[in-house]
Short mmCIF file of C-alpha atoms in Angstrom, two decimals:
data_model
loop_
_atom_site.label_atom_id
_atom_site.label_comp_id
_atom_site.label_asym_id
_atom_site.label_seq_id
_atom_site.Cartn_x
_atom_site.Cartn_y
_atom_site.Cartn_z
CA MET E 1 -0.01 0.05 -0.12
CA ALA E 2 2.82 2.29 0.72
CA ASP E 3 3.58 2.76 -2.97
CA GLN E 4 0.05 3.01 -4.16
CA TYR E 5 -1.29 6.48 -4.73
CA LEU E 6 -4.48 7.94 -6.36
CA LEU E 7 -4.85 11.20 -8.33
CA SER E 8 -7.96 13.32 -8.02
CA ILE E 9 -8.41 16.31 -10.26
CA ASP E 10 -10.79 18.72 -8.74
CA ASN E 11 -11.97 21.47 -10.86
CA GLY E 12 -13.79 23.91 -8.83
CA THR E 13 -15.09 27.48 -9.28
CA GLN E 14 -12.12 29.16 -8.23
CA SER E 15 -9.28 26.79 -8.93
CA VAL E 16 -8.04 23.54 -10.31
CA ARG E 17 -6.37 21.23 -8.00
CA ALA E 18 -4.31 17.98 -8.69
CA LEU E 19 -4.09 16.04 -5.59
CA LEU E 20 -2.28 12.83 -4.60
CA PHE E 21 -3.93 10.63 -1.80
CA ASP E 22 -2.39 7.33 -0.27
CA LEU E 23 -4.86 4.45 0.57
CA ASN E 24 -5.36 5.76 4.00
CA GLY E 25 -6.68 8.97 3.05
CA ASN E 26 -3.51 11.17 3.66
CA LEU E 27 -3.04 13.86 1.16
CA ALA E 28 0.58 13.19 -0.12
CA ALA E 29 0.94 16.01 -2.62
CA LYS E 30 -0.95 19.04 -4.02
CA ALA E 31 -0.76 21.45 -6.79
CA GLN E 32 -3.26 24.25 -7.42
CA VAL E 33 -3.90 26.66 -10.35
CA HIS E 34 -6.27 29.57 -9.70
CA LEU E 35 -8.94 30.35 -12.00
CA GLN E 36 -10.88 33.65 -12.87
CA ALA E 37 -14.35 32.24 -11.74
CA TYR E 38 -15.97 33.73 -14.76
CA PHE E 39 -16.19 36.24 -17.39
CA SER E 40 -19.37 38.28 -18.17
CA ASP E 41 -20.29 39.85 -21.54
CA HIS E 42 -23.79 40.77 -20.41
CA PRO E 43 -25.17 41.33 -16.86
CA GLY E 44 -26.07 38.09 -15.12
CA TRP E 45 -24.02 35.90 -17.43
CA ALA E 46 -21.11 33.75 -16.15
CA GLU E 47 -19.05 32.11 -18.65
CA HIS E 48 -15.48 30.58 -18.88
CA ASP E 49 -13.31 29.30 -21.47
CA ALA E 50 -13.85 25.57 -21.63
CA ASP E 51 -10.32 24.95 -23.06
CA GLY E 52 -9.07 27.03 -20.32
CA TYR E 53 -10.23 24.49 -17.81
CA TRP E 54 -8.49 21.66 -19.66
CA LYS E 55 -5.40 23.89 -19.88
CA ALA E 56 -5.34 24.49 -15.99
CA VAL E 57 -5.65 20.74 -15.58
CA GLY E 58 -2.64 20.22 -17.50
CA GLN E 59 -0.73 22.96 -15.42
CA ALA E 60 -2.03 21.70 -12.18
CA CYS E 61 -0.71 18.17 -12.96
CA GLN E 62 2.57 19.26 -14.22
CA GLN E 63 3.09 21.44 -11.06
CA LEU E 64 2.29 18.35 -9.04
CA TRP E 65 4.83 16.08 -10.61
CA ALA E 66 7.34 19.06 -10.24
CA SER E 67 6.59 19.28 -6.49
CA THR E 68 6.75 15.72 -5.19
CA ASP E 69 9.20 12.66 -5.28
CA ILE E 70 6.34 10.42 -5.70
CA PRO E 71 7.02 8.63 -8.96
CA ARG E 72 4.26 8.91 -11.64
CA SER E 73 4.38 5.02 -11.78
CA ALA E 74 2.90 4.77 -8.25
CA VAL E 75 -0.40 6.41 -9.46
CA LYS E 76 -2.79 3.46 -9.77
CA GLY E 77 -5.76 5.65 -11.24
CA VAL E 78 -7.35 8.97 -11.58
CA ALA E 79 -10.71 10.52 -11.11
CA VAL E 80 -12.33 13.95 -11.99
CA THR E 81 -14.70 15.86 -9.63
CA THR E 82 -16.07 19.21 -10.99
CA GLN E 83 -18.24 22.09 -9.92
CA ARG E 84 -21.78 21.18 -10.79
CA GLY E 85 -23.96 22.36 -13.47
CA THR E 86 -21.30 24.05 -15.96
CA VAL E 87 -22.05 23.00 -19.42
CA VAL E 88 -19.95 22.60 -22.73
CA ASN E 89 -20.83 22.26 -26.32
CA LEU E 90 -18.73 20.22 -28.65
CA ASP E 91 -18.85 19.70 -32.37
CA ARG E 92 -18.21 16.48 -34.22
CA ASP E 93 -14.60 16.78 -33.97
CA GLY E 94 -14.67 17.30 -30.22
CA LYS E 95 -13.88 20.91 -30.46
CA VAL E 96 -15.39 23.60 -28.30
CA LEU E 97 -18.11 25.65 -29.84
CA ARG E 98 -18.70 28.39 -27.28
CA PRO E 99 -17.66 29.37 -23.71
CA ALA E 100 -18.77 27.07 -20.99
CA ILE E 101 -21.88 28.44 -19.28
CA THR E 102 -21.08 28.22 -15.53
CA TRP E 103 -23.43 27.34 -12.63
CA LEU E 104 -23.34 30.91 -11.57
CA ASP E 105 -25.05 32.12 -14.73
CA GLN E 106 -28.18 33.90 -14.42
CA ARG E 107 -29.60 34.20 -17.80
CA ARG E 108 -33.08 33.03 -18.76
CA VAL E 109 -34.90 32.01 -21.92
CA GLY E 110 -38.08 33.71 -22.88
CA LYS E 111 -41.51 32.22 -22.63
CA GLN E 112 -41.35 28.75 -24.03
CA LYS E 113 -43.76 26.82 -26.43
CA PRO E 114 -46.46 25.26 -24.42
CA LEU E 115 -46.06 21.59 -23.40
CA SER E 116 -48.65 19.11 -24.72
CA PHE E 117 -52.15 19.27 -23.28
CA LEU E 118 -51.64 16.16 -21.37
CA TRP E 119 -48.40 17.29 -19.38
CA ARG E 120 -49.94 20.83 -18.84
CA THR E 121 -52.97 19.20 -17.21
CA ALA E 122 -51.01 16.75 -15.18
CA PHE E 123 -48.72 19.50 -13.74
CA LYS E 124 -51.76 21.95 -13.16
CA LEU E 125 -53.35 19.14 -11.04
CA ALA E 126 -50.09 18.63 -9.25
CA ARG E 127 -49.72 22.23 -8.69
CA VAL E 128 -46.10 22.23 -10.06
CA SER E 129 -46.62 24.35 -13.28
CA GLY E 130 -44.53 27.17 -11.95
CA THR E 131 -41.67 24.83 -10.96
CA ILE E 132 -41.82 23.22 -14.50
CA GLU E 133 -41.75 26.47 -16.28
CA TYR E 134 -38.83 27.74 -14.02
CA PHE E 135 -36.97 24.36 -15.17
CA ARG E 136 -37.49 25.40 -18.88
CA ARG E 137 -36.70 28.90 -18.48
CA GLU E 138 -33.40 28.35 -16.51
CA ALA E 139 -32.19 25.37 -18.83
CA GLU E 140 -29.07 26.33 -20.76
CA ILE E 141 -30.06 24.09 -23.49
CA ASN E 142 -33.19 26.10 -24.39
CA TRP E 143 -31.29 29.32 -24.13
CA ILE E 144 -28.60 28.39 -26.59
CA ALA E 145 -31.08 26.71 -28.87
CA GLU E 146 -33.19 29.81 -29.24
CA TYR E 147 -30.52 32.53 -29.13
CA GLN E 148 -27.58 30.68 -30.83
CA PRO E 149 -29.39 28.34 -33.12
CA ASP E 150 -26.27 28.00 -35.33
CA ILE E 151 -24.21 26.92 -32.53
CA TRP E 152 -26.79 24.44 -31.33
CA ALA E 153 -27.23 23.06 -34.94
CA ARG E 154 -23.42 22.26 -34.85
CA THR E 155 -23.64 20.77 -31.33
CA ASP E 156 -22.80 17.10 -31.55
CA LYS E 157 -22.37 16.50 -27.83
CA TYR E 158 -23.44 18.61 -24.83
CA LEU E 159 -21.53 17.91 -21.66
CA LEU E 160 -21.31 18.64 -18.07
CA LEU E 161 -17.67 20.02 -17.19
CA SER E 162 -16.97 16.58 -15.64
CA GLY E 163 -17.95 14.66 -18.90
CA PHE E 164 -15.76 17.30 -21.05
CA LEU E 165 -12.64 16.57 -18.78
CA ASN E 166 -13.26 13.02 -18.85
CA PHE E 167 -13.39 13.20 -22.70
CA ARG E 168 -10.09 15.07 -22.92
CA LEU E 169 -8.52 12.59 -20.56
CA CYS E 170 -9.58 9.27 -22.10
CA GLY E 171 -11.08 10.27 -25.46
CA ARG E 172 -14.68 8.93 -24.61
CA HIS E 173 -18.15 10.56 -24.13
CA VAL E 174 -18.69 9.01 -20.60
CA ASP E 175 -19.70 10.75 -17.46
CA SER E 176 -20.72 9.60 -13.85
CA ILE E 177 -24.29 9.18 -12.64
CA GLY E 178 -22.96 11.15 -9.63
CA SER E 179 -22.10 14.19 -11.60
CA GLN E 180 -25.57 14.74 -13.07
CA VAL E 181 -26.83 17.99 -11.36
CA ALA E 182 -27.89 20.27 -13.96
CA TYR E 183 -31.00 21.09 -16.24
CA LEU E 184 -30.86 17.79 -18.02
CA PRO E 185 -33.28 15.02 -19.05
CA PHE E 186 -32.02 12.92 -16.20
CA ASP E 187 -34.12 10.61 -14.12
CA TYR E 188 -33.13 11.36 -10.63
CA LYS E 189 -34.95 8.43 -9.18
CA ARG E 190 -33.67 5.73 -11.45
CA HIS E 191 -30.24 7.39 -11.97
CA LYS E 192 -30.34 7.08 -15.82
CA TRP E 193 -31.17 9.35 -18.73
CA ALA E 194 -35.18 10.04 -18.65
CA GLY E 195 -37.26 7.36 -20.67
CA ALA E 196 -38.52 8.14 -24.20
CA ARG E 197 -41.67 9.45 -22.77
CA ASP E 198 -40.72 11.53 -20.16
CA TRP E 199 -41.79 15.17 -20.21
CA LYS E 200 -38.08 16.57 -19.95
CA TRP E 201 -37.80 15.60 -23.67
CA GLU E 202 -40.38 17.82 -24.63
CA ALA E 203 -39.53 20.67 -22.28
CA LEU E 204 -35.72 20.68 -23.30
CA ALA E 205 -34.39 21.21 -27.00
CA ILE E 206 -32.00 18.20 -26.86
CA ARG E 207 -31.64 14.77 -28.51
CA PRO E 208 -30.63 11.61 -26.68
CA GLU E 209 -27.66 11.08 -29.02
CA MET E 210 -26.13 14.61 -27.90
CA LEU E 211 -25.64 13.25 -24.31
CA PRO E 212 -22.95 11.03 -22.95
CA GLU E 213 -23.10 7.41 -21.81
CA LEU E 214 -23.71 7.36 -18.00
CA VAL E 215 -21.91 4.87 -15.57
CA ALA E 216 -21.93 4.61 -11.75
CA PRO E 217 -19.19 5.95 -9.57
CA GLY E 218 -16.42 3.49 -9.26
CA THR E 219 -16.59 2.38 -13.00
CA VAL E 220 -13.33 2.27 -15.00
CA ILE E 221 -14.54 4.56 -17.91
CA GLY E 222 -11.25 4.41 -20.04
CA ALA E 223 -7.67 5.04 -19.94
CA ILE E 224 -5.35 8.11 -20.23
CA THR E 225 -4.64 8.73 -23.83
CA ALA E 226 -1.24 9.91 -25.38
CA ALA E 227 -2.43 13.34 -25.99
CA ALA E 228 -3.72 13.72 -22.45
CA ALA E 229 -0.36 12.13 -20.98
CA GLU E 230 1.52 14.75 -23.01
CA ALA E 231 -0.78 17.66 -21.65
CA THR E 232 -0.87 16.53 -18.09
CA GLY E 233 2.10 14.24 -17.39
CA ILE E 234 -0.19 11.35 -16.17
CA PRO E 235 1.24 8.19 -17.56
CA GLU E 236 -0.54 6.92 -20.66
CA GLY E 237 -2.84 4.01 -19.92
CA THR E 238 -3.48 4.97 -16.37
CA PRO E 239 -7.22 4.06 -15.44
CA LEU E 240 -9.58 6.70 -15.44
CA VAL E 241 -12.37 6.11 -12.93
CA ALA E 242 -15.83 7.74 -12.69
CA ALA E 243 -16.24 9.77 -9.44
CA ALA E 244 -19.15 12.53 -8.73
CA ALA E 245 -19.54 16.13 -8.49
CA ASP E 246 -17.62 18.11 -5.99
CA LYS E 247 -20.43 18.22 -3.47
CA ALA E 248 -21.17 14.51 -3.63
CA CYS E 249 -17.50 13.75 -3.22
CA GLU E 250 -17.29 16.16 -0.40
CA VAL E 251 -19.95 14.02 1.62
CA ILE E 252 -18.13 10.75 1.29
CA GLY E 253 -14.94 12.56 1.84
CA ALA E 254 -16.15 13.84 5.09
CA GLY E 255 -17.12 10.27 6.03
CA ALA E 256 -20.85 10.85 5.86
CA LEU E 257 -21.87 7.37 4.58
CA GLU E 258 -25.08 6.80 6.73
CA PRO E 259 -28.34 8.74 7.10
CA HIS E 260 -27.82 9.67 10.66
CA ILE E 261 -24.45 11.61 9.73
CA ALA E 262 -24.90 15.06 7.91
CA CYS E 263 -22.23 16.72 6.05
CA LEU E 264 -22.28 20.53 6.16
CA SER E 265 -20.43 22.03 3.23
CA TYR E 266 -19.40 25.76 3.96
CA GLY E 267 -18.68 26.49 0.42
CA THR E 268 -19.56 28.97 -2.20
CA THR E 269 -22.99 27.26 -1.97
CA ALA E 270 -23.46 26.02 1.49
CA THR E 271 -25.35 22.72 1.89
CA ILE E 272 -26.43 19.98 4.26
CA ASN E 273 -26.36 16.48 2.88
CA THR E 274 -27.02 13.05 4.18
CA THR E 275 -26.45 9.86 2.25
CA THR E 276 -29.36 7.35 1.97
CA LYS E 277 -30.21 4.44 -0.10
CA LYS E 278 -33.91 5.52 0.05
CA TYR E 279 -35.34 7.87 -2.46
CA VAL E 280 -36.36 11.00 -0.39
CA GLU E 281 -37.56 14.24 -1.62
CA VAL E 282 -36.78 16.62 1.14
CA THR E 283 -38.74 19.37 -0.85
CA PRO E 284 -41.77 17.81 -2.31
CA LEU E 285 -41.46 17.05 -6.13
CA ILE E 286 -37.67 18.34 -6.13
CA PRO E 287 -35.80 15.03 -6.23
CA PRO E 288 -32.53 14.15 -4.36
CA TYR E 289 -29.18 14.34 -6.34
CA PRO E 290 -27.28 11.26 -7.02
CA ALA E 291 -24.69 10.47 -4.22
CA ALA E 292 -20.95 9.57 -4.89
CA ILE E 293 -21.60 5.89 -4.11
CA PRO E 294 -23.58 3.65 -6.58
CA GLY E 295 -27.30 3.46 -6.19
CA ALA E 296 -27.42 6.07 -3.12
CA TYR E 297 -29.13 9.52 -2.99
CA SER E 298 -27.97 12.94 -1.38
CA THR E 299 -30.72 14.48 0.62
CA GLU E 300 -29.48 18.03 0.00
CA VAL E 301 -30.86 21.26 1.21
CA GLN E 302 -28.50 24.08 -0.21
CA ILE E 303 -28.20 27.85 0.40
CA PHE E 304 -27.18 29.03 -2.87
CA ARG E 305 -24.99 31.94 -2.06
CA GLY E 306 -23.78 30.37 1.18
CA TYR E 307 -20.10 31.32 1.80
CA TRP E 308 -20.22 33.53 -0.95
CA MET E 309 -21.65 36.06 1.40
CA VAL E 310 -18.67 35.64 3.85
CA ASN E 311 -16.46 36.51 0.88
CA TRP E 312 -19.03 39.41 0.00
CA PHE E 313 -18.54 40.80 3.60
CA LYS E 314 -14.67 40.42 3.48
CA GLU E 315 -14.70 42.47 0.37
CA GLN E 316 -17.14 45.23 1.33
CA PHE E 317 -16.22 45.54 4.91
CA GLY E 318 -13.10 43.52 5.62
CA HIS E 319 -10.38 45.88 4.27
CA PHE E 320 -8.93 46.38 7.84
CA GLU E 321 -8.56 42.81 8.67
CA ARG E 322 -7.22 41.77 5.36
CA MET E 323 -4.53 44.64 5.47
CA ALA E 324 -3.69 43.76 9.19
CA GLY E 325 -3.42 40.04 8.36
CA ALA E 326 -0.92 40.83 5.44
CA GLU E 327 1.10 43.04 7.71
CA GLN E 328 1.30 40.60 10.68
CA GLY E 329 1.72 37.31 8.47
CA THR E 330 -1.68 36.13 9.55
CA SER E 331 -4.34 34.54 7.40
CA PRO E 332 -7.40 36.69 6.81
CA GLU E 333 -9.53 33.80 8.25
CA ALA E 334 -7.76 34.07 11.68
CA MET E 335 -8.21 37.89 11.69
CA PHE E 336 -12.05 37.32 10.83
CA ASP E 337 -12.16 34.71 13.66
CA LEU E 338 -10.98 37.40 16.10
CA LEU E 339 -13.73 39.70 14.79
CA VAL E 340 -16.41 37.04 15.31
CA ASN E 341 -15.14 36.34 18.91
CA GLU E 342 -15.62 40.01 19.70
CA VAL E 343 -19.42 39.44 19.73
CA PRO E 344 -21.61 37.24 22.12
CA PRO E 345 -23.83 34.43 20.76
CA GLY E 346 -26.79 35.96 19.16
CA SER E 347 -25.09 38.94 17.83
CA MET E 348 -27.02 41.04 20.44
CA GLY E 349 -30.24 40.67 18.60
CA LEU E 350 -28.96 41.02 15.01
CA MET E 351 -30.64 38.17 12.73
CA LEU E 352 -29.83 37.22 9.21
CA GLN E 353 -31.96 35.47 6.86
CA PRO E 354 -29.48 34.27 4.11
CA TYR E 355 -31.49 34.35 1.01
CA TRP E 356 -29.20 36.44 -0.97
CA SER E 357 -30.27 34.50 -4.12
CA PRO E 358 -33.89 33.35 -4.64
CA GLY E 359 -35.07 29.62 -4.79
CA ILE E 360 -37.68 27.57 -6.49
CA LYS E 361 -40.03 26.51 -3.70
CA THR E 362 -38.13 26.83 -0.42
CA PRO E 363 -37.58 29.65 -0.31
CA GLY E 364 -39.65 30.73 -3.37
CA PRO E 365 -38.67 32.70 -6.25
CA GLU E 366 -39.60 35.97 -4.68
CA ALA E 367 -37.15 35.52 -1.65
CA LYS E 368 -34.66 38.16 -0.60
CA GLY E 369 -31.98 38.37 2.10
CA ALA E 370 -32.72 40.38 5.28
CA MET E 371 -31.12 41.44 8.50
CA ILE E 372 -33.38 42.63 11.22
CA GLY E 373 -32.73 43.91 14.80
CA PHE E 374 -30.14 46.86 14.13
CA GLY E 375 -29.42 49.06 17.02
CA ASP E 376 -26.68 51.56 17.98
CA VAL E 377 -24.64 48.88 19.54
CA HIS E 378 -23.91 47.00 16.40
CA THR E 379 -20.73 46.94 14.39
CA ARG E 380 -19.12 45.23 11.53
CA ALA E 381 -18.42 42.34 13.82
CA HIS E 382 -22.09 41.84 14.72
CA MET E 383 -22.74 41.84 11.01
CA TYR E 384 -20.02 39.22 10.22
CA ARG E 385 -21.24 36.93 13.14
CA ALA E 386 -24.87 37.32 12.29
CA ILE E 387 -24.02 36.04 8.74
CA LEU E 388 -22.29 33.04 10.12
CA GLU E 389 -25.27 32.39 12.44
CA GLY E 390 -27.75 32.92 9.67
CA LEU E 391 -26.17 30.35 7.67
CA ALA E 392 -26.02 27.83 10.24
CA TYR E 393 -29.76 28.71 11.01
CA ALA E 394 -30.81 27.84 7.54
CA LEU E 395 -28.72 24.71 7.44
CA ARG E 396 -30.38 23.61 10.78
CA GLU E 397 -33.76 24.29 9.26
CA GLY E 398 -32.49 21.89 6.44
CA ARG E 399 -31.52 19.23 8.91
CA GLU E 400 -35.08 19.42 10.32
CA ARG E 401 -36.68 18.88 6.83
CA ILE E 402 -34.41 16.12 6.13
CA GLU E 403 -35.44 14.52 9.46
CA LYS E 404 -38.99 14.86 8.85
CA ARG E 405 -38.97 13.49 5.25
CA GLY E 406 -36.37 10.71 5.58
CA GLY E 407 -37.50 9.69 9.17
CA VAL E 408 -33.78 9.23 10.42
CA PRO E 409 -32.68 11.71 13.24
CA VAL E 410 -29.26 13.40 12.56
CA THR E 411 -26.88 12.59 15.53
CA GLU E 412 -23.55 13.60 13.85
CA LEU E 413 -22.12 16.51 11.96
CA ARG E 414 -19.16 16.58 9.55
CA VAL E 415 -18.11 19.87 8.25
CA ALA E 416 -16.13 20.61 5.07
CA GLY E 417 -15.47 23.41 2.83
CA GLY E 418 -13.56 26.65 3.24
CA GLY E 419 -15.68 27.76 6.19
CA SER E 420 -14.77 24.62 8.13
CA GLN E 421 -11.27 26.17 8.42
CA SER E 422 -12.70 28.66 11.04
CA ASP E 423 -12.78 27.70 14.51
CA ALA E 424 -15.30 30.36 15.38
CA ALA E 425 -17.56 29.01 12.65
CA MET E 426 -17.32 25.42 13.77
CA GLN E 427 -18.15 26.46 17.48
CA LEU E 428 -21.15 28.30 16.59
CA THR E 429 -22.31 25.54 14.19
CA ALA E 430 -22.05 23.13 17.06
CA ASP E 431 -23.89 25.59 19.34
CA ILE E 432 -26.89 26.19 16.91
CA PHE E 433 -27.28 22.52 15.96
CA GLY E 434 -26.78 21.27 19.44
CA LEU E 435 -24.50 18.59 18.11
CA PRO E 436 -20.90 17.71 18.14
CA ALA E 437 -19.42 19.22 15.02
CA ALA E 438 -16.33 17.39 13.57
CA ARG E 439 -13.99 19.11 10.89
CA ALA E 440 -13.07 16.64 8.15
CA HIS E 441 -9.48 15.42 8.86
CA VAL E 442 -8.20 17.10 5.47
CA TYR E 443 -9.44 20.06 3.87
CA GLU E 444 -9.59 18.77 0.31
CA THR E 445 -12.59 16.44 1.06
CA SER E 446 -14.18 16.57 -2.52
CA GLY E 447 -10.77 15.44 -3.82
CA LEU E 448 -10.51 12.84 -1.03
CA GLY E 449 -14.14 11.63 -2.28
CA ALA E 450 -12.85 11.26 -5.82
CA ALA E 451 -9.81 9.27 -4.56
CA ILE E 452 -12.18 6.92 -2.66
CA ALA E 453 -13.98 6.22 -6.00
CA VAL E 454 -10.66 5.20 -7.49
CA ALA E 455 -9.74 2.98 -4.67
CA ALA E 456 -13.10 1.29 -4.66
CA GLY E 457 -13.36 1.07 -8.48
CA LEU E 458 -9.87 -0.34 -9.00
CA GLY E 459 -10.26 -2.90 -5.85
CA LEU E 460 -7.56 -1.26 -3.76
CA HIS E 461 -10.23 -1.37 -1.21
CA LYS E 462 -12.98 -3.85 -1.13
CA ASP E 463 -15.78 -1.57 -1.92
CA PHE E 464 -16.95 2.08 -1.33
CA ASP E 465 -18.02 1.43 2.45
CA THR E 466 -14.52 -0.17 3.26
CA ALA E 467 -12.77 2.56 1.26
CA THR E 468 -14.55 5.31 3.09
CA ARG E 469 -14.14 3.90 6.46
CA ALA E 470 -10.41 3.53 5.64
CA MET E 471 -9.73 6.75 4.14
CA THR E 472 -11.80 9.13 6.24
CA ARG E 473 -12.00 10.00 9.97
CA PRO E 474 -13.09 13.16 12.12
CA GLY E 475 -10.61 15.74 12.80
CA ARG E 476 -10.94 18.21 15.44
CA VAL E 477 -14.57 18.00 17.19
CA PHE E 478 -16.22 21.11 18.56
CA HIS E 479 -18.88 20.35 21.27
CA PRO E 480 -21.85 22.59 21.89
CA ILE E 481 -21.47 25.04 24.95
CA GLU E 482 -24.82 24.71 26.69
CA ALA E 483 -25.33 28.28 27.55
CA ASN E 484 -24.85 29.26 23.78
CA ARG E 485 -26.86 26.39 22.88
CA GLN E 486 -30.00 27.64 24.85
CA ILE E 487 -29.72 31.13 23.35
CA TYR E 488 -29.52 29.97 19.71
CA ASP E 489 -32.36 27.44 20.26
CA LYS E 490 -34.73 30.38 21.50
CA LEU E 491 -33.53 32.68 18.61
CA TYR E 492 -33.91 29.92 16.21
CA ARG E 493 -37.44 28.85 17.27
CA ARG E 494 -39.01 31.93 18.11
CA VAL E 495 -37.44 34.26 15.60
CA TYR E 496 -35.65 32.65 12.64
CA LEU E 497 -38.47 30.20 11.81
CA ASN E 498 -40.90 32.99 11.57
CA MET E 499 -38.80 35.44 9.58
CA TYR E 500 -39.52 34.11 6.07
CA LYS E 501 -43.28 33.84 6.35
CA GLN E 502 -43.40 37.31 8.08
CA LEU E 503 -41.30 38.76 5.23
CA GLN E 504 -42.50 36.91 2.22
CA PRO E 505 -45.44 39.21 1.25
CA MET E 506 -43.11 42.23 1.42
CA TYR E 507 -40.64 40.39 -0.83
CA GLN E 508 -43.47 39.78 -3.16
CA GLU E 509 -44.35 43.55 -3.33
CA ILE E 510 -40.72 44.56 -3.86
CA ALA E 511 -40.48 42.20 -6.78
CA ASP E 512 -43.81 43.61 -8.27
CA ILE E 513 -42.63 47.07 -7.84
CA THR E 514 -39.06 46.80 -8.95
CA GLY E 515 -39.13 43.74 -11.31
CA TYR E 516 -36.35 41.90 -9.10
CA PRO E 517 -36.14 39.06 -8.97
CA GLU E 518 -37.54 38.60 -12.30
CA GLN E 519 -41.09 36.68 -11.98
CA LEU E 520 -42.31 33.66 -13.80
#
């Protein structure tokens, strides 16, 4: 085992990372290439050069080999995990036709041709007509087909970023079931492309032959080609194994294999996930995403702008801490922890509702963010703590919805993502949930999840369960402080849970008057 390593390529929003793990889940080597998250030619657009992603993968891998003495021959397999929902159009020769549309993109297509009478009637009876129209208007497929018909006519394959990188690495149009999180004709219950009579084929301007073959996580999908070996330095012929999307990999990388263990991800999008073999719609008629282990589901609740709000605060109000940290040789995160610790639990009555971006059903499309309870005692520090507390309240509400729908109480918390590196955020999370919160043993949890898929897929560990238990373990554990827990429990139950229903009518009025958010 000592000379066996697993290579994970993690293509996130902010960077591409090449990561080497051993079979005990230790990070042996790492290289990172930072990305511009997106460019925007029009307000609300968020695009990225697709070939730029591939170039960054090559750079990260080449930097990895230059930074370690581990021989490339020790790499037994490689897997890709990527940001979700970013799409790439390829022509018949495998060339990129237009910039990738990233998951941050906010464009919408205009009013669509009505669905057939039978589907319209069924959706009206089920009271989901608005949700279906939201799906159609948000789908990048429909936007490209309507506004760039020449490009759509030349599109031979329509791939998620994971499928695009898999193609560049092994030359095959194959993607993991665990990566299918997007506006696609995917059957989330049966984990395959939708059946021929499914409404999604009528709702989306795409043909089945434009989509890749789907395989379960852990499946060997090909081998590194000579061209990919030249670009990345990965030995030609190295097995390429299907992993899953970054959030799904993060869940198993944090060791959350069972439904009583919740994984909180404090990333750009903040999420709470549990892994279950039972199909559970946490929000009725909104399906669970595929998990990073075969045949399982992730019962995810997400706060779309999540820890983006923390970065927003740092950019808008955190200049002093950033400058002071640079002068003192201290990380900005450590400086902001000092800011949080200046303020008592509950932020002296300042409460945040973290709906910086609207939802589909919970919250509704009219939702906005809110901060209530301001007084002359409040400073930037109170605002910052209130943001962290608001995110934790929202994820606790997600936990209670998961428990109610799934029937399994959550008894353990594992925390991953950038925010997990903050001791202050970890402590208030334990206090708000009233549960011990364990930091994952390595920061690169999504990359570790991909490495677990390689280990299981190649038989280096017996199966996903064995691989996950061998390669993950809790890091530092933060226990609830009882006095803080009591304060937070009262604020959560008596204030936070009532904020949205009290403010929702006013959000609707704001939208009607200003036109933002745009209504269906």
